[in-house]
Coordinates of C-alpha atoms in Angstrom, one line a residue:
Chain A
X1 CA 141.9 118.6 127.3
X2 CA 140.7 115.6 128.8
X3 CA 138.0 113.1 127.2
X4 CA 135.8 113.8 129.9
X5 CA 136.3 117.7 129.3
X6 CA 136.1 116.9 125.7
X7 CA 132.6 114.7 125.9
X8 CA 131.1 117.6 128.7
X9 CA 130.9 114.3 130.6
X10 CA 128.0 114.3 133.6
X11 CA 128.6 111.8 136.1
X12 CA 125.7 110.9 138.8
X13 CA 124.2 108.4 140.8
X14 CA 125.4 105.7 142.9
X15 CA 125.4 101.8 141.5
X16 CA 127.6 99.1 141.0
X17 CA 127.3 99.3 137.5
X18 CA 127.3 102.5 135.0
X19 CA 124.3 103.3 132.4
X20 CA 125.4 105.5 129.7
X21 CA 123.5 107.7 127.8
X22 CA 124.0 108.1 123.9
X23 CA 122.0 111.1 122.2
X24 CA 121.0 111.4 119.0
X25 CA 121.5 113.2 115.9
X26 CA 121.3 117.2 116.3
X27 CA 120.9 116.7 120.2
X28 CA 122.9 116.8 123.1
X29 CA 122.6 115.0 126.8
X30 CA 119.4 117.5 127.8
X31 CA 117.8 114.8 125.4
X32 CA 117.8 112.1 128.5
X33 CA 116.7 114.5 131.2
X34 CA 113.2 112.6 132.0
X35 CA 115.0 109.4 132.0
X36 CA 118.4 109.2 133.3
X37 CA 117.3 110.3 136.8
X38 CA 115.4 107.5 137.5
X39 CA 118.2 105.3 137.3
X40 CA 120.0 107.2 139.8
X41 CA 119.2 105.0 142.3
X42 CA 121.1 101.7 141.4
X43 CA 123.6 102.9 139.1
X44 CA 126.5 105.0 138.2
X45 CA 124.8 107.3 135.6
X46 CA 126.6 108.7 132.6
X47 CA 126.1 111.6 130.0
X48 CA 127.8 112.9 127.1
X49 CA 127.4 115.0 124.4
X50 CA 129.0 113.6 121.3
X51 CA 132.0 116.2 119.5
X52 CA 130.3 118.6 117.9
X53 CA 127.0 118.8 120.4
X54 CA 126.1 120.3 123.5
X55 CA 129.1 121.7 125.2
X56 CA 131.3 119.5 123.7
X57 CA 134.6 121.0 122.9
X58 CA 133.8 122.0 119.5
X59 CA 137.8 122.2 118.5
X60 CA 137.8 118.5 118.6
X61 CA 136.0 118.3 115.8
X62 CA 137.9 116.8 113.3
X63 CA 135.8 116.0 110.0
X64 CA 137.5 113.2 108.8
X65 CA 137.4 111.5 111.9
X66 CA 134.0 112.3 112.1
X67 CA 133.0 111.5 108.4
X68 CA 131.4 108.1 109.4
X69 CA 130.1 106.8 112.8
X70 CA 133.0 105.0 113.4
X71 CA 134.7 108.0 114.8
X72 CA 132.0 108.9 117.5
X73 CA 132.1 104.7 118.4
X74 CA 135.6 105.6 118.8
X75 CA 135.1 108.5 121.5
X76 CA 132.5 106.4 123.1
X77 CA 135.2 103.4 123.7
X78 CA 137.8 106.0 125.1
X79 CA 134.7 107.3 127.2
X80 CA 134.0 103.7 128.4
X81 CA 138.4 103.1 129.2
X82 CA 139.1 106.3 130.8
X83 CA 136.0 105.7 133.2
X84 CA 137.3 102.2 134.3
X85 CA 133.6 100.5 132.7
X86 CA 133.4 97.0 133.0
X87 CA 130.0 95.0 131.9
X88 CA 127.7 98.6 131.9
X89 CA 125.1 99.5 129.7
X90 CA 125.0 101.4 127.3
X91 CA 121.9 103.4 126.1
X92 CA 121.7 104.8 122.5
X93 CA 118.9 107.1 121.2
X94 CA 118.8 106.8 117.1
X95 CA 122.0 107.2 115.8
X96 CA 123.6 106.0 118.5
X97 CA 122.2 103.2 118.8
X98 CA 124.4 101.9 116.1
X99 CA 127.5 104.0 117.4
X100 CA 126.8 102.0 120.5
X101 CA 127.2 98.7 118.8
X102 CA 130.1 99.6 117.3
X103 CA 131.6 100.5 120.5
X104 CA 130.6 97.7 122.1
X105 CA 131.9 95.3 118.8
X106 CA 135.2 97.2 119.5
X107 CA 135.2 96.9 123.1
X108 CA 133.1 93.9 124.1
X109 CA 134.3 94.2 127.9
X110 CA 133.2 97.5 128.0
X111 CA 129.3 97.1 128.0
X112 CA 127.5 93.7 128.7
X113 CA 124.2 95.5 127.8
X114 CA 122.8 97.9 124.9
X115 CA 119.7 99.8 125.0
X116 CA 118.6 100.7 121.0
X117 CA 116.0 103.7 120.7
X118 CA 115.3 103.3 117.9
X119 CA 118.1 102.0 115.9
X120 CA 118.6 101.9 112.0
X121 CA 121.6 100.2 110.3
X122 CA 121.0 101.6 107.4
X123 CA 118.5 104.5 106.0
X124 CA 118.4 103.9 102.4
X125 CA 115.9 100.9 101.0
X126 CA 118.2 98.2 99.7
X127 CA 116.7 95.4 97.8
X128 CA 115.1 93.3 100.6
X129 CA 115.9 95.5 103.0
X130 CA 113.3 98.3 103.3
X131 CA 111.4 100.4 105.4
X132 CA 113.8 103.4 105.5
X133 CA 114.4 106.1 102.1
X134 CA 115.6 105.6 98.6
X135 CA 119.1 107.1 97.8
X136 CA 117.3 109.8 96.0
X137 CA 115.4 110.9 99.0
X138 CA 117.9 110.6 101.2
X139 CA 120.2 112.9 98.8
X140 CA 117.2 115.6 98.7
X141 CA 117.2 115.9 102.1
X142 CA 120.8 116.0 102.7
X143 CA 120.9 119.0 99.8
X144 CA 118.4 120.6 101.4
X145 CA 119.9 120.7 104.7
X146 CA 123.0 122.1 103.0
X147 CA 121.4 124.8 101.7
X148 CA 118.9 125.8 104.5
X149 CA 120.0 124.7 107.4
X150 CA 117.3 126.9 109.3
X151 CA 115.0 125.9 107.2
X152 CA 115.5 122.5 107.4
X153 CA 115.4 122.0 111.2
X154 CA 112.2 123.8 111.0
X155 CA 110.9 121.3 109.0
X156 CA 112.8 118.1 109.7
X157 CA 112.7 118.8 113.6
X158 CA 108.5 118.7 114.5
X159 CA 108.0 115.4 111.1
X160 CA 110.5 113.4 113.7
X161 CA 109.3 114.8 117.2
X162 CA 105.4 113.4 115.9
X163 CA 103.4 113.7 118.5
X164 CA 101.0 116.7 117.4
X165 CA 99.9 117.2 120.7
X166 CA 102.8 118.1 122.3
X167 CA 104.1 121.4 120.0
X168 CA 106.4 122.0 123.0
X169 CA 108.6 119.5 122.2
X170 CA 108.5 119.7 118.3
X171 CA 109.6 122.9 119.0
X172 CA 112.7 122.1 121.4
X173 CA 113.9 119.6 119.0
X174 CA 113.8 122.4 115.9
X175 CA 115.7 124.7 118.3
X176 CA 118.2 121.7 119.7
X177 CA 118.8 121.3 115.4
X178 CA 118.9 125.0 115.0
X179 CA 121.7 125.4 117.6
X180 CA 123.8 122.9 115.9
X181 CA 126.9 124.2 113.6
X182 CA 125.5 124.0 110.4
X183 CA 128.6 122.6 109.0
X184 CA 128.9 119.4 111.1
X185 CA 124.6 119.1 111.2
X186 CA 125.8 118.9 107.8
X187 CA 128.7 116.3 108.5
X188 CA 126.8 114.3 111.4
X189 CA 123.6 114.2 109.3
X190 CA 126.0 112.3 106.2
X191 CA 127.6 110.4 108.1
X192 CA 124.2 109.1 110.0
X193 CA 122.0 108.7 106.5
X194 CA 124.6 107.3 104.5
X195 CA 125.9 104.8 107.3
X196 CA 125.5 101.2 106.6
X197 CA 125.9 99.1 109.4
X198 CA 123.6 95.7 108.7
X199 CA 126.9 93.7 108.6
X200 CA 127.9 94.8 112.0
X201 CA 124.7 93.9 113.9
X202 CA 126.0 90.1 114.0
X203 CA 129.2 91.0 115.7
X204 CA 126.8 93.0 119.0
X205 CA 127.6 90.0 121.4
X206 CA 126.0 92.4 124.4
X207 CA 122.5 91.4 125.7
X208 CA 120.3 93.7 123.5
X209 CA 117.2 95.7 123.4
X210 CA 115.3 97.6 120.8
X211 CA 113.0 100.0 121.9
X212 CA 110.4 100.2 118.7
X213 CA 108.0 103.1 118.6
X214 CA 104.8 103.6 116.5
X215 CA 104.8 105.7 113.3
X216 CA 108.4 106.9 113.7
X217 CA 109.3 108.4 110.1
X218 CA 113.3 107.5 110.9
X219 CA 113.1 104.1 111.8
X220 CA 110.0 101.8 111.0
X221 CA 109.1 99.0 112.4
X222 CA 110.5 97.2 110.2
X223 CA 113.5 98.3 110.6
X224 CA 113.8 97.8 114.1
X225 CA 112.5 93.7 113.7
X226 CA 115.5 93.8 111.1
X227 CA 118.0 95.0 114.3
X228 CA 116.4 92.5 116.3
X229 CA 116.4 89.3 113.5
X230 CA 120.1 90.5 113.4
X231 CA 120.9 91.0 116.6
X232 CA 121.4 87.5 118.7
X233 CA 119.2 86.6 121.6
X234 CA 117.8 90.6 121.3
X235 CA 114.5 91.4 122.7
X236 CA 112.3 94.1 121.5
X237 CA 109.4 96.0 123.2
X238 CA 106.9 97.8 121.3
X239 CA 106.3 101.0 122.7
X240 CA 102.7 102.2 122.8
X241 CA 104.6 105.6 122.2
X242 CA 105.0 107.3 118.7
X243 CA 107.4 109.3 116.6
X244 CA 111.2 109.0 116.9
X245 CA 111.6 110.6 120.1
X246 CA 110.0 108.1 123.4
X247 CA 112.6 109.5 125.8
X248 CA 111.2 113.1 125.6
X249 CA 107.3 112.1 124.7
X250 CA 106.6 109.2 126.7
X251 CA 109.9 108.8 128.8
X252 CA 107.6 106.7 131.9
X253 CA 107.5 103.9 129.3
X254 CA 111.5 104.1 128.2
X255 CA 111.5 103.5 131.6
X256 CA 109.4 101.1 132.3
X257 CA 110.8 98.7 129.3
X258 CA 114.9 99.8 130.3
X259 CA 113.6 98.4 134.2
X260 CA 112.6 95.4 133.2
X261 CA 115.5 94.6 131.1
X262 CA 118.5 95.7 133.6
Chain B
X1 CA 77.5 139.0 98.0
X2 CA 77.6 135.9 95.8
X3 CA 78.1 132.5 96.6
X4 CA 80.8 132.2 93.7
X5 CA 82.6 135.8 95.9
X6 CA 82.0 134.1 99.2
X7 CA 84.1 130.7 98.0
X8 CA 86.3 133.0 95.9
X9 CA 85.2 130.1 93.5
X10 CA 87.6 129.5 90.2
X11 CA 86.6 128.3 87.3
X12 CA 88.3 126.5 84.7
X13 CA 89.2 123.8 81.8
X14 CA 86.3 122.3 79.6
X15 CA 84.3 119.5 79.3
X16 CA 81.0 118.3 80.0
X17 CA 81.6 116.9 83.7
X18 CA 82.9 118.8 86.4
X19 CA 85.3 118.1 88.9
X20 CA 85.3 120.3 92.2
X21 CA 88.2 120.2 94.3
X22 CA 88.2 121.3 98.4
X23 CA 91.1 121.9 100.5
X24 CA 91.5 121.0 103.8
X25 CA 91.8 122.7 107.4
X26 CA 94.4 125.5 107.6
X27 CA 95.1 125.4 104.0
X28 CA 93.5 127.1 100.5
X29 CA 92.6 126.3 96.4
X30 CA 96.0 126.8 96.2
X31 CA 96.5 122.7 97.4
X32 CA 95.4 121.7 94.1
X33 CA 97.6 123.9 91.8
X34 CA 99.9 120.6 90.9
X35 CA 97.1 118.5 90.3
X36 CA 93.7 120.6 88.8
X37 CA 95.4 121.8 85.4
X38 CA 95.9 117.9 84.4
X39 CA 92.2 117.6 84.2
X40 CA 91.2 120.9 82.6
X41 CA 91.4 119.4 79.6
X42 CA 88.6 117.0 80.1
X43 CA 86.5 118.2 82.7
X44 CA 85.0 121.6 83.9
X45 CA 87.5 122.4 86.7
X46 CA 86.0 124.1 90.0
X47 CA 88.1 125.9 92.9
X48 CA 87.0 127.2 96.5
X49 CA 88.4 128.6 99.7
X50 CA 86.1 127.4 102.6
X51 CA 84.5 130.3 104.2
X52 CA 87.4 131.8 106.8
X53 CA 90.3 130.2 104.6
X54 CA 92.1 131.6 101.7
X55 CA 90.5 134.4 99.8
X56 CA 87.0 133.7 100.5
X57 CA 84.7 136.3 102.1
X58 CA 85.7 136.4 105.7
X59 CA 82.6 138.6 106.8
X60 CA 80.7 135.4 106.0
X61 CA 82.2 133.5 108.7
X62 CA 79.8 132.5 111.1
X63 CA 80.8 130.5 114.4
X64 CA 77.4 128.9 115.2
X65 CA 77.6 127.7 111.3
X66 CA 80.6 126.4 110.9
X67 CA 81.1 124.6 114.3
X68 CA 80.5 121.5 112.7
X69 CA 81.5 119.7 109.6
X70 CA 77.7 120.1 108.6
X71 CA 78.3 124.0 107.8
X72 CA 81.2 123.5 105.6
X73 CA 78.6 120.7 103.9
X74 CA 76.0 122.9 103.1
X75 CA 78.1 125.4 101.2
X76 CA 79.3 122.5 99.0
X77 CA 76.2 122.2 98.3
X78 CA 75.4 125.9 97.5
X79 CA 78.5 126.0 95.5
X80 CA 77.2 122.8 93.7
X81 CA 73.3 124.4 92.7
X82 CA 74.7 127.5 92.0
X83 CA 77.1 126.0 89.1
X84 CA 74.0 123.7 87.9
X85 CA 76.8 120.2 88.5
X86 CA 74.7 117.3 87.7
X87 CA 76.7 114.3 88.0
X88 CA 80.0 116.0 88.7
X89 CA 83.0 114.5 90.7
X90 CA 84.1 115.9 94.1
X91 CA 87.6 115.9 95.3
X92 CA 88.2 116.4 99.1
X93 CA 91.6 116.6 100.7
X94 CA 91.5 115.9 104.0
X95 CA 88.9 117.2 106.1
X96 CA 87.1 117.9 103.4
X97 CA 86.4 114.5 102.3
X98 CA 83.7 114.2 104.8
X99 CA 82.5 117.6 104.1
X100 CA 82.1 116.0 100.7
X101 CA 80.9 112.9 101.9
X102 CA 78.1 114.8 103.4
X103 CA 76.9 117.0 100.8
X104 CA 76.7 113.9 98.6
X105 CA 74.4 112.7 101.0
X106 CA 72.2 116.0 101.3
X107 CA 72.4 116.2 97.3
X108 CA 73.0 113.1 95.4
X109 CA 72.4 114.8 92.3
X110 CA 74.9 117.1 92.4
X111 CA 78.0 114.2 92.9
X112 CA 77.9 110.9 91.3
X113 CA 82.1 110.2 92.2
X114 CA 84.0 111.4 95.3
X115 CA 87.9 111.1 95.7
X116 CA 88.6 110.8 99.4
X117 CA 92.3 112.0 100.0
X118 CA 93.4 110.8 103.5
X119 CA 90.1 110.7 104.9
X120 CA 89.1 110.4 109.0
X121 CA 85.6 109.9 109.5
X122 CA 86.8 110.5 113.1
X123 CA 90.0 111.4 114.7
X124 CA 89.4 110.4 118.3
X125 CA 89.7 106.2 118.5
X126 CA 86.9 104.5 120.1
X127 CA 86.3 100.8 120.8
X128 CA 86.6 98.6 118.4
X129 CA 88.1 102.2 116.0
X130 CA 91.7 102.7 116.3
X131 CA 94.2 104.3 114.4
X132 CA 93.4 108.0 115.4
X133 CA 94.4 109.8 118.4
X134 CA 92.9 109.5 122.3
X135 CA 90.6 112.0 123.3
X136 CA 93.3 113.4 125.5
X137 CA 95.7 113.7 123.0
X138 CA 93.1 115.4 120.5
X139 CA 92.1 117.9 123.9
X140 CA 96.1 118.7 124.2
X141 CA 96.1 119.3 120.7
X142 CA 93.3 121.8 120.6
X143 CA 94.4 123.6 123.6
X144 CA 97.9 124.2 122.4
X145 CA 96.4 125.5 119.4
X146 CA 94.4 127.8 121.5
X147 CA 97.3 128.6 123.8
X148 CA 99.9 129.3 120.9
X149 CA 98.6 129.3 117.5
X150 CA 102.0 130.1 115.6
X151 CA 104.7 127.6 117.4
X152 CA 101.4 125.3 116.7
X153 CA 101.4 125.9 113.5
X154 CA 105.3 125.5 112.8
X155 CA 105.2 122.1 115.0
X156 CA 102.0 120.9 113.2
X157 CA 102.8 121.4 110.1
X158 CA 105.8 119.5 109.2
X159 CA 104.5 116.5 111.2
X160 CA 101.7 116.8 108.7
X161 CA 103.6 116.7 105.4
X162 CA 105.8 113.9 106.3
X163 CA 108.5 114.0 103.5
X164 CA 111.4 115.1 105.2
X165 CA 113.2 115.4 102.0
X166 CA 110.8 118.3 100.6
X167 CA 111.5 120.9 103.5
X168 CA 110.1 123.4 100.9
X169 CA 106.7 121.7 101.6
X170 CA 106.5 121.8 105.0
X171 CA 107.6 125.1 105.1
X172 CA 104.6 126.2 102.8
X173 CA 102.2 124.5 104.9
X174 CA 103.5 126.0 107.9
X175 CA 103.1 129.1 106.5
X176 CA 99.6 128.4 105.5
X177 CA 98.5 127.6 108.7
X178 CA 99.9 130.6 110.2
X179 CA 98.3 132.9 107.5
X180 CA 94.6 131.6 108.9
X181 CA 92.8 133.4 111.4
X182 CA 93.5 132.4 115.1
X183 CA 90.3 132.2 116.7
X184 CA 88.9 129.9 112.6
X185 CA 91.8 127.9 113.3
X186 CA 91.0 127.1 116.7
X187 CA 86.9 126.4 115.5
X188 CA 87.9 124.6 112.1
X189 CA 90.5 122.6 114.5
X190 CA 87.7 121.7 116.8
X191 CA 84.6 120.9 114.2
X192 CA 87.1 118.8 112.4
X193 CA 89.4 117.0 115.5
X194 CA 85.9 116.0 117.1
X195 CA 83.8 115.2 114.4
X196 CA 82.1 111.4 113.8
X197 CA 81.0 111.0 110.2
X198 CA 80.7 107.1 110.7
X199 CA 77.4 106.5 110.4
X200 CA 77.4 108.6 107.4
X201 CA 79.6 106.9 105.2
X202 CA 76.9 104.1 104.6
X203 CA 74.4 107.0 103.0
X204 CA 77.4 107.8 100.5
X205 CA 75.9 107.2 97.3
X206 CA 78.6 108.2 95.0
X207 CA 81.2 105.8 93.4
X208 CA 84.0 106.2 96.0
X209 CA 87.4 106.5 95.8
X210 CA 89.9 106.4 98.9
X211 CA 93.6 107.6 98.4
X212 CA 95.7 106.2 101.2
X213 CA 99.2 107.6 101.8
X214 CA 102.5 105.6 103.4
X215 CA 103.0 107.2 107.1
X216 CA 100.1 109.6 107.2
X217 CA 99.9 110.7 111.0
X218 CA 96.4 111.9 110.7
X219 CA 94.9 109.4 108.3
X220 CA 96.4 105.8 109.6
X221 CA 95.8 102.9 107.1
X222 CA 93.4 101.3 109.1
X223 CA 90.9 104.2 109.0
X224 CA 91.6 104.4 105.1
X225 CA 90.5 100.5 105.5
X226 CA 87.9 101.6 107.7
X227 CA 86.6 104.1 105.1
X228 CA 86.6 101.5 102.1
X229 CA 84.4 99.0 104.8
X230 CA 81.7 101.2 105.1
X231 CA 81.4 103.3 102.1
X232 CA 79.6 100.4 99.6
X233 CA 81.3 99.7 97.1
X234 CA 84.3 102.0 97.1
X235 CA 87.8 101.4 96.0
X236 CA 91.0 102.2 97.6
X237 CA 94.6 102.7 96.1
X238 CA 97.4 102.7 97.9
X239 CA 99.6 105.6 97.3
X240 CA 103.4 105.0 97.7
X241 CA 103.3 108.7 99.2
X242 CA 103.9 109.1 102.4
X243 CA 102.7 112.0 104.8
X244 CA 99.6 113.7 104.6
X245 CA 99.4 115.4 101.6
X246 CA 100.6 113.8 98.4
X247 CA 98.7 116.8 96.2
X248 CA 101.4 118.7 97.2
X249 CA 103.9 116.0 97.5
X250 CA 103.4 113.3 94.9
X251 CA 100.8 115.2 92.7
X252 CA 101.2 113.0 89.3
X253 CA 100.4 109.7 91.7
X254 CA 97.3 111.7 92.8
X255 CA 96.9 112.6 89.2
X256 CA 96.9 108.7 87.7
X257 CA 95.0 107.4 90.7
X258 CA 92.2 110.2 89.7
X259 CA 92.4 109.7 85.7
X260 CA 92.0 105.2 86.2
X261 CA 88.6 106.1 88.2
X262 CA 87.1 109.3 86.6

């Protein structure tokens, strides 16, 4: 099996440099489809789904090497060395946002560029640090997802999505966390929520830049002016676009803000 | 038919003051049941089901009536002469703090206090009033409910409750909303989504109180603020609940908020 067999890796446009495309938690590549074409045009696009999404080879999921973030960074720096990058960017929707800095920390000559939709480096409140869950909650909602996983996603999926007017898309996201094996939802989704990565955001030496939505319930503001206080020389954009999700509910302005910064 | 059989009305607890409690839009009595037994020891406690919700007599249900807030008003107000209150206290969740708000203004006599939980006095953001939704959003909303009331429901829901950790919750709501009528839904969604009770709140004569919740996606904290502004004299307490309905979610902080002001 090769990486890019293992990583269903899609390969498109035409560009000097490569753009790749990280998705999130319970998601797979289909989560970048209003997006990626656009940058067709002037670069080399990329798309993956991580091990354990999408049509990923599922057998290469190992659950220790998957018990922490560090293990998808890992796959994204073998990604980034087996297609020859060199100074690309990389895009990273939620979770992997952070798996993208941890690749990049690994593999500096990899990616000159990051792209953070928004990032957390850590979801449980923390003396100063807030703006995220409290262990307890955090614990609650990882019970509950071991218990009903069906349940959950039904729940979890549309409070994330936001954007009440769009039910459409509340509802792809419940069926994209449906579709997931319920044991590494249960894995990914412990390995995300307990992940503390504050330490690591000083290390990013890539050009940087958070993409901050209104009323996301995973990652406040606040949260994302932490990345960016954090993150050296970062820029962020607020978008005018809520929930956790910009790149399927308001992917124009993803666009818009990821134009102006490449 | 009687009023008390229209409102499926429930009685309860004793004491000399009374404190009605009204549910909000796609929902029943059944809202309250964490937080109306901690007063039944000091108060006269009163249940209802709007007209079209919950067990109240459906055959009542009139269109032309209840296509505005006004309608749901003026059964508060029955409800209110019917039990002789005099004074009492009236506890709107939602949606139904206007409703309350407004048959406070047709009958001071009947409410001398009004609890506000996660009141809108409009939903659609206008000039100089922000933190509700643009009128496109609010059409989109209203014609996906029309379109598809159940994957509504199940997308609406959970956005609604906030509290990912509780999945439970959202799944009851979700189920609530899909238990109502279709074509009440779509008119309760419509009186409510494009209703202005601005100019009302200044005619509130009651001793006000406004619960504001942490990331409530249909109540922002500016309209909470906006709320407190114009009704004279009212307080505000900042829950440290998020989502949009801490009775069902943090019921004892609705429950100490209630007890410091009645």
């Amino acid at each position: 099996m090769t990486i890019l067999q293992r990583n269903n890796i899609s390969i498109d446009g035409s560009g000097e440099r490569t753009i790749v495309f990280a998705h999130g938690f319970g998601c797979d590549q289909n989560m970048w489809r209003f997006v990626e074409p656009s940058f067709r045009g002037q670069f080399r696009t990329v798309l993956f789904d991580h091990v354990g999404a999408g049509r990923s080879d599922h057998s290469a999921y190992n659950p220790r090497k998957y018990a922490t973030l560090g293990g998808y960074a890992a796959d994204v720096v073998e990604i980034g060395r087996e297609l020859g990058l060199k100074d690309a960017v990389f895009v990273g929707h939620s979770v992997s946002a952070m798996i993208g800095a941890l690749a990049q920390i690994e593999a500096p000559e990899l990616f000159s560029d990051l792209v953070m939709v928004g990032p957390s480096p850590r979801y449980i409140d923390d003396a100063d640090y807030t703006g995220g869950f409290s262990e307890a909650q955090i614990e609650e909602l990882l019970a509950s997802l071991a218990d009903n996983h069906m349940g959950w996603s039904a729940a979890m999926a549309p409070a994330i999505m936001g954007n009440l007017e769009k039910p459409e898309l509340s509802e792809e996201l419940t069926n994209s966390f449906c579709r997931t094996d319920p044991e590494i939802a249960k894995q990914f989704a412990r390995a995300t929520f307990t992940s503390d990565n504050r330490a690591d955001l000083r290390n990013v030496t890539a050009r940087t830049l958070i993409l901050q939505c209104r009323d996301d319930i995973i990652a406040a503001e606040e949260v994302g002016e932490y990345v960016h206080r954090e993150v050296a020389g970062s820029q962020i954009v607020y978008l005018d676009a809520s929930g956790h999700c910009p790149n399927l509910s308001a992917p124009q302005e993803v666009i818009n803000a990821m134009d102006a910064f490449v």
